[in-house]
Every structure is written in C-alpha cells, then in structure tokens.
Amino acid sequence: MCYNLADQNFNLLKALYRNENVDDAVKLRALVGMSKMSVAGGSDVTRNVVAEGAALRLFRQLRQYLFKCPTDEVRMWVVEALAYLTIDAEVKHELVFDDQQMNTLCAFTNDLTPNTAYALACIFMNVTNSYEKPDIEPEMVRIAEYAKQNIPKEHELDSDENLKERIKKLVSLKAPTVLATCSSASSERTREFLARSYFSIVCSDEGVHCGAVVQLGGTRSLLNLFQENTKEGKQYAAHAIAKIAIKMNPALAFSGQKSLDACRPCLSLISTLNSNTFLVYDGLMALTNLASVSDSVRERIMREGGCHEIEYQQLEDSDALRRAATEVICNMALSEKFRERYRPEKDSGDTPPDRLKAVFVFCSDESYHIRLAALGAMAYLTSDTEICKGVVNIGSFIEVVKELICVEDPGLRHRLFVMLQNLIASDKAVAEKIINTEIFECLLALMHTPNQAPAMKTALDNCMKAAKYWGLIQKNPGDMVYEVDPSVGQN
C-alpha cells in the first residue's frame, strides 16, 4: 500500500518543489516527502519508485539546504529525510564519505531531542546495514523466477566489502560517540536501532573495531542499552557485549564494575529457551573470558543462575557448544564456591555427583578440544580434597586415566599429571587407590622418559613426593627408582 501511494503521489510533490511561487519552507517539506517516497521499495533496487540516482540527487539538494540555512527547523527536517534516504545504497555511501556532513550530523547530539535521536539511530542503522533482512531461501527464489514474481535484489554498494569500508570510515570519524550520546534516549525503538548499529560495528572486519568502540564509551552504552530495550534490542546489545568480551581482554574492556554488569547480558544469550546456536556459542565464549577476570565475576555468574545454564549446554549435541561450556566450567572452577557444587553430598559415602561424572567423562571425548577443556577443569576441581574422594569413585576412572596417559600430546598430558598430583596429595586413601593400579606403573615409566617438559617433570616429581609422604612408596637402596611399599594395601 505504501509503495503504491508513493508511486502515485511522488510527481505531485516534485511539481510542488519546482514551483517558483512556493515558499522555501514548503519546498523543504516537499523535498522531505519525496525523500521518504523514493525509498518505499526499501533496499530492494528492483522496486524503486524513482529512477536510479534520483535518491542521490535528493540527498544533494538536502545537503544544500543544510549548509545554506542551518537553522534548527531545517536541521530537524534534513535529519528526518536522511533517516529514510539512507536506505538507498548510493546515498549512505556518499554520506559516510562526506566528512563535512558527517561532522554536522555528529554535532546534532549537542542539542538532542527524542525525534533527532530516533532519526540519527535510523541513519546509523541504515549505513551499517543492521536493519532486519528477510531470509530468502534458494527454493523460494526459484519458485519466484518460475512465477515471474519480483525477487529482492540488493545494490552492489551494499556488498560486504563496501559495508566494511563504510564502517571503517565511521569509526575513523569517531561516529560511535553519537551512538553513546543517543543511548540515553527513552524510546525503546531508538535504543534497538542503536544496539543494532553497535553490533554491526563490533562484528565488522572480524572485530577489529572493538577497541575503538570501547575507547569511545561503547561498553557503558551497550550495558545501558541492555537494561531497557525491545526483545530484539536486548539481544543485539547482549551479543555486541559478548563479541567485545571475546575479542578483547575483558579486564580492560570491562574495567571495574562493568565486568560484573557484563555477566547478565552474556548469560541471557545461553538461555535454554534460545535456539540460536551461534548466540549460545558466543555467550559461552564471552563467559569463559569473563570468568577468568576475578572471583567476584565468577560469583556474579553464580548469583545470576549461570551454573545451571552452563551445565545444561554441556550436554548439547553440538561439539562446539559442549567444548565452550566445558571451557566456562574450567575457568569457573577457580572459584571455591563453584567447586562446592562438585563435592560429594554428605552421608553419600563419597559418591561423586552427576555433574562431576559429566566433566570427567568428557576427558575421554573424541574431540581433542573437549578433552583438553575437561582435563583443565578436572585439574582445578581436584584442588579440593572432598572432590578428589569422589573422583576416584567414578566407575571409569582407571580406564580413562590409563587411556589418557598413553596420549603423547603435551597439553593433555600436563593437565592429567596435575590432576593426578592433586589426587595423590589430597588424601592417603585416595592415593592408595591410584598407587595400587597400573596408573602408578605408567607414572614410574614416564619418570625416565627423556626430554620431558619442565612443567610435566615437576608434576611427576610432585606425584612421587606425595606418595612418599603418605608412606606408600620407597626408594630402592641401590638406585633412584621408586617402588611400592610392600605393606601398602595390607591390613
């Protein structure tokens, strides 16, 4: 309907604009009306109301008005027209590379009104191509071609390469400061458009602009945008926060209190209600980095109910999600309060809880990265004596450790040695269960392997020292080889 109205009435406004007897204020309004109608087809170049290049000519006419008579009223009408005209690829490209006009637009924030904030948010959403795009399936395209129906087609200036150049130019002009200023707007629609624009900028060129966004106040603005926004706006703001936490050191990107505030947006991405695997994966990756910052951040994740969501994602079918969730647990295990969740329940006879079994089972997963993350988590978890008592009671403990100890990968082996070192040093009863198995024979053999990495050699030595401390092994008098004390295991 809007498309038909625009098609029928565009020429009326055009005649009004060209009428010499009409006042300039009326001409300006006619120009704004034509600007809105000229992009009635959206970004689809096959449904343009006007001929190609006409929107660009309208843009240049508006530019003349802006610099010829820069009153508040003229600025208001021009920025409203640009909110529509920048849907056109040629207009948005010329606008971004017009330093004078971009600086003028940025200066509009000095006297910000709700209408101006909304218009600026629209402009930045358009030039960053962060508006909602329809999912066009190949099958539907073939059906439309057969039925001779219109097939949406984007302009070549909306290609990924041109978009990358536009965003690079916007960042060089410090345009994200406009987004930061407009983030105080009360309109949820305005805030959604700002969140979309931020997301496009931080995702562009593999996150190369994240540092500039942080420097220009982007993290504080995104945290603010997440608080009050539409459902889609909250998701875009949370995803942009997660991208920054992934690409940058979160201790620098979210300094002070902001690192705590960033936990809730990232946790919202991994909700069990979220079916978008990419969002969940980015949320988990961001939480992995945030959990490495400090104990206060790890405790905030726990208070926000993140433990259940993280452990749920660990059981997903996707290898990527299971790996990411296990990596979060690995970093969360640095927290003593988090480790308490993995202790055997009292009066359970040291029966390991299911969540501890799940992490240990992943140590033998087919995926190398999942095994690496799970062993890292076990190395941290076994720093707790009560957890150690549960680990050796896992049914597959001996088989899994024997399998891993034969793998010659330095990363896996080092983490395994640290886990065994913690287990043997934790309690005599735990140490006996390891010493009386083939695991200890493997450790003895590895003690004499040449060219051991210093970290692994230290872990092996610690295993032997702990066993000797409990009186479970002794040295042969004639050499430096350890042997099991004959009295071990006898009552």
XYZ file of C-alpha atoms in Angstrom:
491
model
C 0.000 0.000 0.000
C 2.792 2.485 0.932
C 4.611 1.554 -2.263
C 1.507 2.326 -4.379
C 0.871 5.643 -2.592
C 4.467 6.695 -3.174
C 4.314 5.690 -6.816
C 1.130 7.723 -7.388
C 2.000 10.886 -5.438
C 5.723 11.365 -5.986
C 5.170 13.533 -9.068
C 2.783 15.812 -7.142
C 5.474 16.628 -4.591
C 8.005 17.012 -7.377
C 5.822 19.638 -9.072
C 5.322 21.427 -5.755
C 9.078 21.545 -5.161
C 9.734 23.012 -8.624
C 7.035 25.690 -8.298
C 8.804 29.032 -8.026
C 5.846 30.643 -6.228
C 6.100 28.243 -3.296
C 7.874 29.280 -0.090
C 11.241 27.652 0.718
C 9.816 26.101 3.911
C 7.142 24.336 1.854
C 9.733 23.266 -0.722
C 11.812 21.736 2.045
C 8.831 19.754 3.292
C 8.104 18.596 -0.263
C 11.738 17.511 -0.547
C 11.410 15.542 2.691
C 8.234 13.889 1.399
C 9.947 12.902 -1.850
C 12.861 11.524 0.151
C 10.516 9.238 2.094
C 8.692 8.106 -1.039
C 11.853 7.481 -3.047
C 12.859 4.600 -0.780
C 9.426 2.982 -0.489
C 10.940 -0.167 -2.018
C 13.459 -0.434 0.803
C 16.891 -1.817 -0.073
C 15.396 -3.785 -2.986
C 16.658 -1.954 -6.092
C 14.061 -3.657 -8.285
C 11.167 -1.832 -6.534
C 12.436 1.742 -6.626
C 9.739 4.397 -7.144
C 12.257 6.733 -8.778
C 14.951 6.168 -11.367
C 18.381 5.059 -10.240
C 20.365 8.043 -8.958
C 17.269 10.131 -8.111
C 17.619 9.454 -4.378
C 21.216 10.652 -4.582
C 20.087 13.907 -6.241
C 17.535 14.426 -3.469
C 20.289 13.900 -0.929
C 22.449 16.579 -2.560
C 19.541 19.018 -2.565
C 19.046 18.406 1.166
C 22.754 18.971 1.727
C 22.470 22.412 0.108
C 19.569 23.325 2.399
C 21.518 22.185 5.438
C 24.552 24.359 4.735
C 22.680 27.296 3.162
C 20.272 27.791 6.067
C 21.393 25.771 9.098
C 18.514 26.674 11.425
C 17.144 24.245 13.984
C 13.998 23.687 11.900
C 15.973 22.958 8.723
C 18.263 20.594 10.601
C 15.233 18.782 12.021
C 13.705 18.239 8.571
C 17.008 17.253 6.953
C 17.877 14.655 9.569
C 14.353 13.197 9.274
C 14.738 12.950 5.491
C 18.148 11.302 5.838
C 16.630 8.696 8.157
C 14.728 7.473 5.088
C 17.126 8.367 2.269
C 19.993 6.399 3.806
C 18.134 3.206 2.963
C 19.425 3.882 -0.563
C 22.903 2.383 -1.011
C 24.290 5.285 -3.070
C 23.114 7.848 -0.513
C 24.506 6.037 2.516
C 27.856 5.540 0.779
C 28.196 9.191 -0.228
C 27.059 10.412 3.185
C 29.633 8.383 5.117
C 32.498 9.615 2.939
C 31.317 13.244 3.164
C 33.346 14.387 6.194
C 31.675 17.796 6.409
C 28.153 16.438 6.521
C 29.084 13.602 8.899
C 30.650 16.097 11.293
C 27.485 18.194 11.064
C 25.350 15.140 11.848
C 27.544 14.271 14.824
C 27.118 17.838 16.085
C 23.332 17.320 16.254
C 23.917 15.484 19.540
C 24.811 18.790 21.216
C 21.101 19.635 21.354
C 19.488 16.214 21.294
C 15.707 15.789 21.144
C 13.768 12.488 21.050
C 12.985 12.990 17.353
C 16.589 13.781 16.489
C 17.852 10.774 18.472
C 15.440 8.487 16.618
C 16.450 9.898 13.223
C 20.180 9.561 13.995
C 19.634 5.992 15.196
C 17.868 5.225 11.891
C 20.703 6.774 9.877
C 23.386 4.743 11.629
C 21.314 1.571 11.380
C 20.966 2.120 7.639
C 24.584 2.966 6.884
C 25.771 -0.070 8.869
C 23.180 -2.353 7.181
C 21.979 -3.545 10.590
C 18.290 -3.396 9.721
C 16.197 -6.558 9.612
C 16.750 -8.510 6.404
C 14.367 -11.195 5.149
C 15.672 -14.736 4.911
C 15.347 -15.686 1.262
C 15.622 -19.411 0.689
C 17.015 -20.620 -2.670
C 13.888 -22.711 -3.247
C 11.670 -19.630 -2.923
C 13.875 -17.729 -5.385
C 13.445 -20.490 -7.972
C 9.676 -20.506 -7.421
C 9.540 -16.683 -7.800
C 11.549 -16.879 -11.041
C 9.206 -19.524 -12.403
C 6.143 -17.468 -11.417
C 7.767 -14.308 -12.827
C 7.469 -12.523 -9.485
C 9.739 -9.805 -8.116
C 12.937 -11.101 -6.487
C 14.539 -8.698 -3.975
C 17.992 -7.613 -5.085
C 20.496 -5.552 -3.113
C 22.630 -2.781 -4.584
C 26.305 -3.531 -5.214
C 27.235 -0.761 -2.725
C 25.577 -2.850 -0.019
C 28.095 -5.657 -0.517
C 30.146 -6.890 2.429
C 33.293 -5.195 1.155
C 31.625 -1.790 0.778
C 29.965 -2.170 4.167
C 33.353 -2.884 5.722
C 34.753 0.313 4.191
C 31.812 2.391 5.436
C 32.139 1.126 8.994
C 35.892 1.720 8.918
C 35.247 5.316 7.869
C 32.579 5.781 10.562
C 34.988 4.614 13.253
C 37.745 6.891 11.945
C 35.319 9.843 12.318
C 34.580 8.693 15.903
C 30.943 8.284 14.962
C 30.345 5.726 17.771
C 30.317 8.704 20.146
C 26.968 9.630 18.563
C 25.609 6.194 19.453
C 26.892 6.619 23.002
C 25.197 10.024 23.345
C 21.912 8.798 21.877
C 21.847 5.768 24.211
C 20.260 7.989 26.874
C 17.084 8.118 24.755
C 13.926 6.759 26.376
C 12.354 5.363 23.204
C 12.818 1.583 23.046
C 12.728 1.671 19.263
C 15.566 4.191 19.186
C 17.534 2.063 21.638
C 17.001 -1.037 19.492
C 18.385 0.720 16.398
C 21.424 1.866 18.399
C 22.053 -1.683 19.629
C 21.827 -2.978 16.070
C 24.339 -0.367 14.883
C 26.783 -1.213 17.672
C 26.532 -4.902 16.822
C 27.344 -4.309 13.149
C 30.373 -2.198 14.067
C 31.886 -4.676 16.553
C 31.320 -7.592 14.143
C 32.782 -5.833 11.118
C 36.166 -6.987 9.800
C 36.447 -9.770 12.423
C 36.076 -7.434 15.387
C 38.932 -5.083 14.526
C 36.896 -2.061 15.727
C 36.100 -3.421 19.206
C 38.952 -1.451 20.768
C 37.759 1.816 19.235
C 34.196 1.160 20.397
C 35.416 0.559 23.956
C 37.592 3.663 23.828
C 34.624 5.779 22.697
C 32.392 4.665 25.572
C 30.719 1.746 23.821
C 30.727 -0.753 26.700
C 28.917 1.566 29.088
C 26.390 2.452 26.375
C 25.758 -1.202 25.487
C 25.257 -2.131 29.136
C 22.787 0.746 29.378
C 21.008 -0.310 26.168
C 20.608 -3.850 27.506
C 18.743 -2.652 30.585
C 15.765 -1.127 28.764
C 15.094 -2.201 25.224
C 12.888 -4.280 22.981
C 13.428 -8.044 22.972
C 15.446 -7.813 19.754
C 17.341 -4.778 21.036
C 18.386 -6.572 24.205
C 19.612 -9.494 22.149
C 21.698 -7.265 19.854
C 23.138 -5.349 22.811
C 23.996 -8.583 24.644
C 25.571 -10.073 21.525
C 27.690 -6.956 20.965
C 28.871 -7.134 24.597
C 29.744 -10.808 24.105
C 31.695 -10.038 20.916
C 33.752 -7.420 22.752
C 34.423 -9.850 25.623
C 35.597 -12.451 23.092
C 37.822 -10.173 21.017
C 39.393 -8.191 23.877
C 40.778 -8.791 27.336
C 37.604 -8.393 29.430
C 39.600 -6.959 32.324
C 40.441 -3.994 30.050
C 37.221 -3.789 28.025
C 35.002 -4.023 31.126
C 37.062 -2.379 33.821
C 35.802 -2.202 37.397
C 32.084 -2.714 37.970
C 31.396 -3.140 34.237
C 32.901 -6.657 34.278
C 30.219 -7.665 36.792
C 27.457 -5.944 34.816
C 28.513 -7.755 31.627
C 27.652 -11.164 33.120
C 23.866 -10.847 32.846
C 23.787 -9.912 29.115
C 26.103 -12.817 28.258
C 24.052 -15.228 30.363
C 20.900 -14.117 28.545
C 22.418 -15.476 25.316
C 22.849 -19.019 26.667
C 19.313 -19.388 27.994
C 17.807 -22.823 27.411
C 14.987 -21.012 25.584
C 17.433 -19.726 22.965
C 17.557 -21.980 19.910
C 20.175 -19.927 18.032
C 23.387 -21.952 18.303
C 25.595 -19.033 17.242
C 24.236 -16.807 20.000
C 24.679 -19.525 22.632
C 28.239 -20.242 21.469
C 29.247 -16.562 21.586
C 27.641 -16.223 25.016
C 29.637 -19.185 26.346
C 32.881 -17.900 24.835
C 32.313 -14.494 26.431
C 31.574 -16.090 29.825
C 34.787 -18.116 29.543
C 36.787 -14.907 29.257
C 34.789 -13.061 31.910
C 35.213 -15.960 34.358
C 38.987 -15.556 34.082
C 38.881 -11.987 35.426
C 38.306 -12.425 39.172
C 36.462 -14.320 41.881
C 33.876 -11.543 42.120
C 32.945 -12.043 38.462
C 32.711 -15.808 38.932
C 30.467 -15.325 41.955
C 28.263 -12.900 39.987
C 27.807 -15.558 37.290
C 26.722 -17.977 40.000
C 24.314 -15.489 41.607
C 22.716 -14.816 38.213
C 21.877 -18.519 37.925
C 24.508 -19.212 35.293
C 25.704 -22.569 36.638
C 22.573 -24.452 35.615
C 22.533 -22.907 32.131
C 26.231 -23.642 31.553
C 25.921 -27.255 32.695
C 22.831 -27.697 30.511
C 24.729 -26.530 27.421
C 27.464 -29.040 28.262
C 25.005 -31.813 27.379
C 24.062 -30.454 23.938
C 24.711 -32.480 20.778
C 26.908 -29.803 19.230
C 30.640 -30.334 19.829
C 31.198 -26.581 19.700
C 28.655 -25.933 22.482
C 29.953 -28.773 24.649
C 33.505 -27.528 24.257
C 32.571 -23.908 25.035
C 30.512 -24.916 28.093
C 33.344 -27.095 29.413
C 35.783 -24.209 28.970
C 33.495 -21.990 31.057
C 33.441 -24.662 33.792
C 37.233 -24.860 33.609
C 37.567 -21.160 34.424
C 34.691 -21.188 36.912
C 36.477 -23.983 38.811
C 38.967 -21.377 40.041
C 36.240 -20.323 42.478
C 35.999 -22.243 45.745
C 32.244 -21.602 45.935
C 31.817 -23.080 42.470
C 33.862 -26.161 43.403
C 31.460 -26.819 46.284
C 28.840 -27.825 43.702
C 31.042 -30.747 42.667
C 31.664 -32.164 46.124
C 30.018 -35.474 47.082
C 26.991 -34.960 49.278
C 27.368 -35.612 52.980
C 26.499 -39.142 54.113
C 26.769 -40.316 50.480
C 29.889 -42.402 51.053
C 31.956 -40.182 48.720
C 29.659 -40.971 45.787
C 30.508 -38.483 43.020
C 27.661 -36.178 41.905
C 26.436 -36.452 38.316
C 27.891 -33.087 37.290
C 31.360 -34.285 38.368
C 30.908 -37.516 36.411
C 29.890 -35.488 33.346
C 33.068 -33.395 33.396
C 35.242 -36.482 33.915
C 33.532 -38.392 31.100
C 34.386 -35.549 28.722
C 38.069 -36.259 29.435
C 37.722 -39.230 27.067
C 35.634 -37.430 24.430
C 36.543 -37.907 20.770
C 37.067 -34.160 20.340
C 40.564 -33.073 21.312
C 39.453 -29.616 22.440
C 36.690 -31.005 24.662
C 39.175 -33.375 26.294
C 41.603 -30.506 26.815
C 38.952 -28.309 28.453
C 37.618 -31.169 30.596
C 41.092 -32.104 31.854
C 41.762 -28.463 32.642
C 38.532 -28.357 34.652
C 39.483 -31.558 36.493
C 42.928 -30.127 37.280
C 41.246 -27.178 39.028
C 38.444 -29.194 40.635
C 40.861 -31.689 42.198
C 42.425 -28.907 44.234
C 39.507 -29.666 46.587
C 40.119 -32.731 48.822
C 36.435 -33.688 49.027
C 36.119 -33.692 45.238
C 39.207 -35.932 44.995
C 37.447 -38.553 47.113
C 34.565 -38.540 44.655
C 36.760 -38.643 41.521
C 38.453 -41.968 42.384
C 34.995 -43.490 42.955
C 33.907 -42.796 39.375
C 33.462 -46.199 37.749
C 35.530 -45.460 34.638
C 38.298 -43.581 36.482
C 41.114 -46.110 35.993
C 40.280 -46.898 32.356
C 40.026 -43.234 31.344
C 43.285 -42.272 33.075
C 45.147 -45.232 31.549
C 43.875 -44.259 28.114
C 44.888 -40.608 28.559
C 48.295 -41.349 29.999
C 49.264 -43.072 26.765
C 48.439 -39.992 24.680
C 51.651 -38.120 23.909
C 50.061 -34.695 23.474
C 51.853 -32.250 25.873
C 48.681 -30.241 26.628
C 46.600 -33.258 27.602
C 49.414 -34.969 29.473
C 50.327 -31.930 31.565
C 46.739 -31.405 32.699
C 46.443 -35.101 33.504
C 49.631 -35.039 35.598
C 48.366 -32.017 37.550
C 45.101 -33.834 38.252
C 46.943 -36.960 39.434
C 49.305 -34.831 41.511
C 46.301 -33.235 43.255
C 44.601 -36.597 43.788
C 47.655 -38.287 45.319
C 48.426 -35.296 47.542
C 44.841 -34.882 48.776
C 44.317 -37.916 50.998
C 46.089 -41.190 51.801
C 43.053 -43.324 50.968
C 42.743 -41.604 47.586
C 46.466 -42.045 46.925
C 46.285 -45.771 47.726
C 43.591 -46.287 45.094
C 45.944 -44.844 42.492
C 49.196 -46.463 43.713
C 47.624 -49.949 43.646
C 46.753 -49.701 39.944
C 48.625 -49.737 36.644
C 48.406 -45.927 36.669
C 51.347 -45.730 39.069
C 53.412 -48.106 36.913
C 52.838 -45.784 33.953
C 53.942 -42.802 36.048
C 57.122 -44.648 37.060
C 57.887 -45.394 33.415
C 57.312 -41.786 32.424
C 59.695 -40.620 35.142
C 62.555 -41.892 32.990
C 61.310 -40.534 29.675
C 63.977 -38.208 28.236
C 63.316 -34.607 27.216
C 60.314 -34.148 29.497
C 58.965 -30.605 29.595
C 59.868 -28.894 32.912
C 56.208 -28.438 33.898
C 55.400 -32.122 33.374
C 58.574 -33.260 35.134
C 57.637 -31.090 38.127
C 54.122 -32.588 38.236
C 55.543 -36.141 38.091
C 58.009 -35.361 40.880
C 55.153 -33.984 42.958
C 53.215 -37.232 42.447
C 56.183 -39.230 43.791
C 56.772 -36.852 46.693
C 53.113 -37.050 47.714
C 53.109 -40.855 47.567
C 56.327 -40.932 49.593
C 54.802 -38.515 52.130
C 51.933 -40.926 52.741
C 54.442 -43.760 53.118
C 53.101 -45.603 50.108
C 56.377 -45.863 48.164
C 60.045 -46.035 48.960
C 63.324 -45.776 47.036
C 65.461 -48.816 46.293
C 68.703 -48.578 48.246
C 70.924 -49.085 45.190
C 69.325 -46.682 42.709
C 66.876 -43.814 42.318
C 63.910 -45.932 41.206
C 60.737 -45.787 43.291
C 58.891 -48.942 44.244
C 55.622 -49.583 46.023
C 55.942 -50.236 49.735
C 55.122 -53.974 50.250
C 52.869 -53.092 53.194
C 50.577 -50.917 51.087
C 47.114 -52.425 50.789
C 47.656 -54.903 53.648
C 45.578 -54.654 56.769
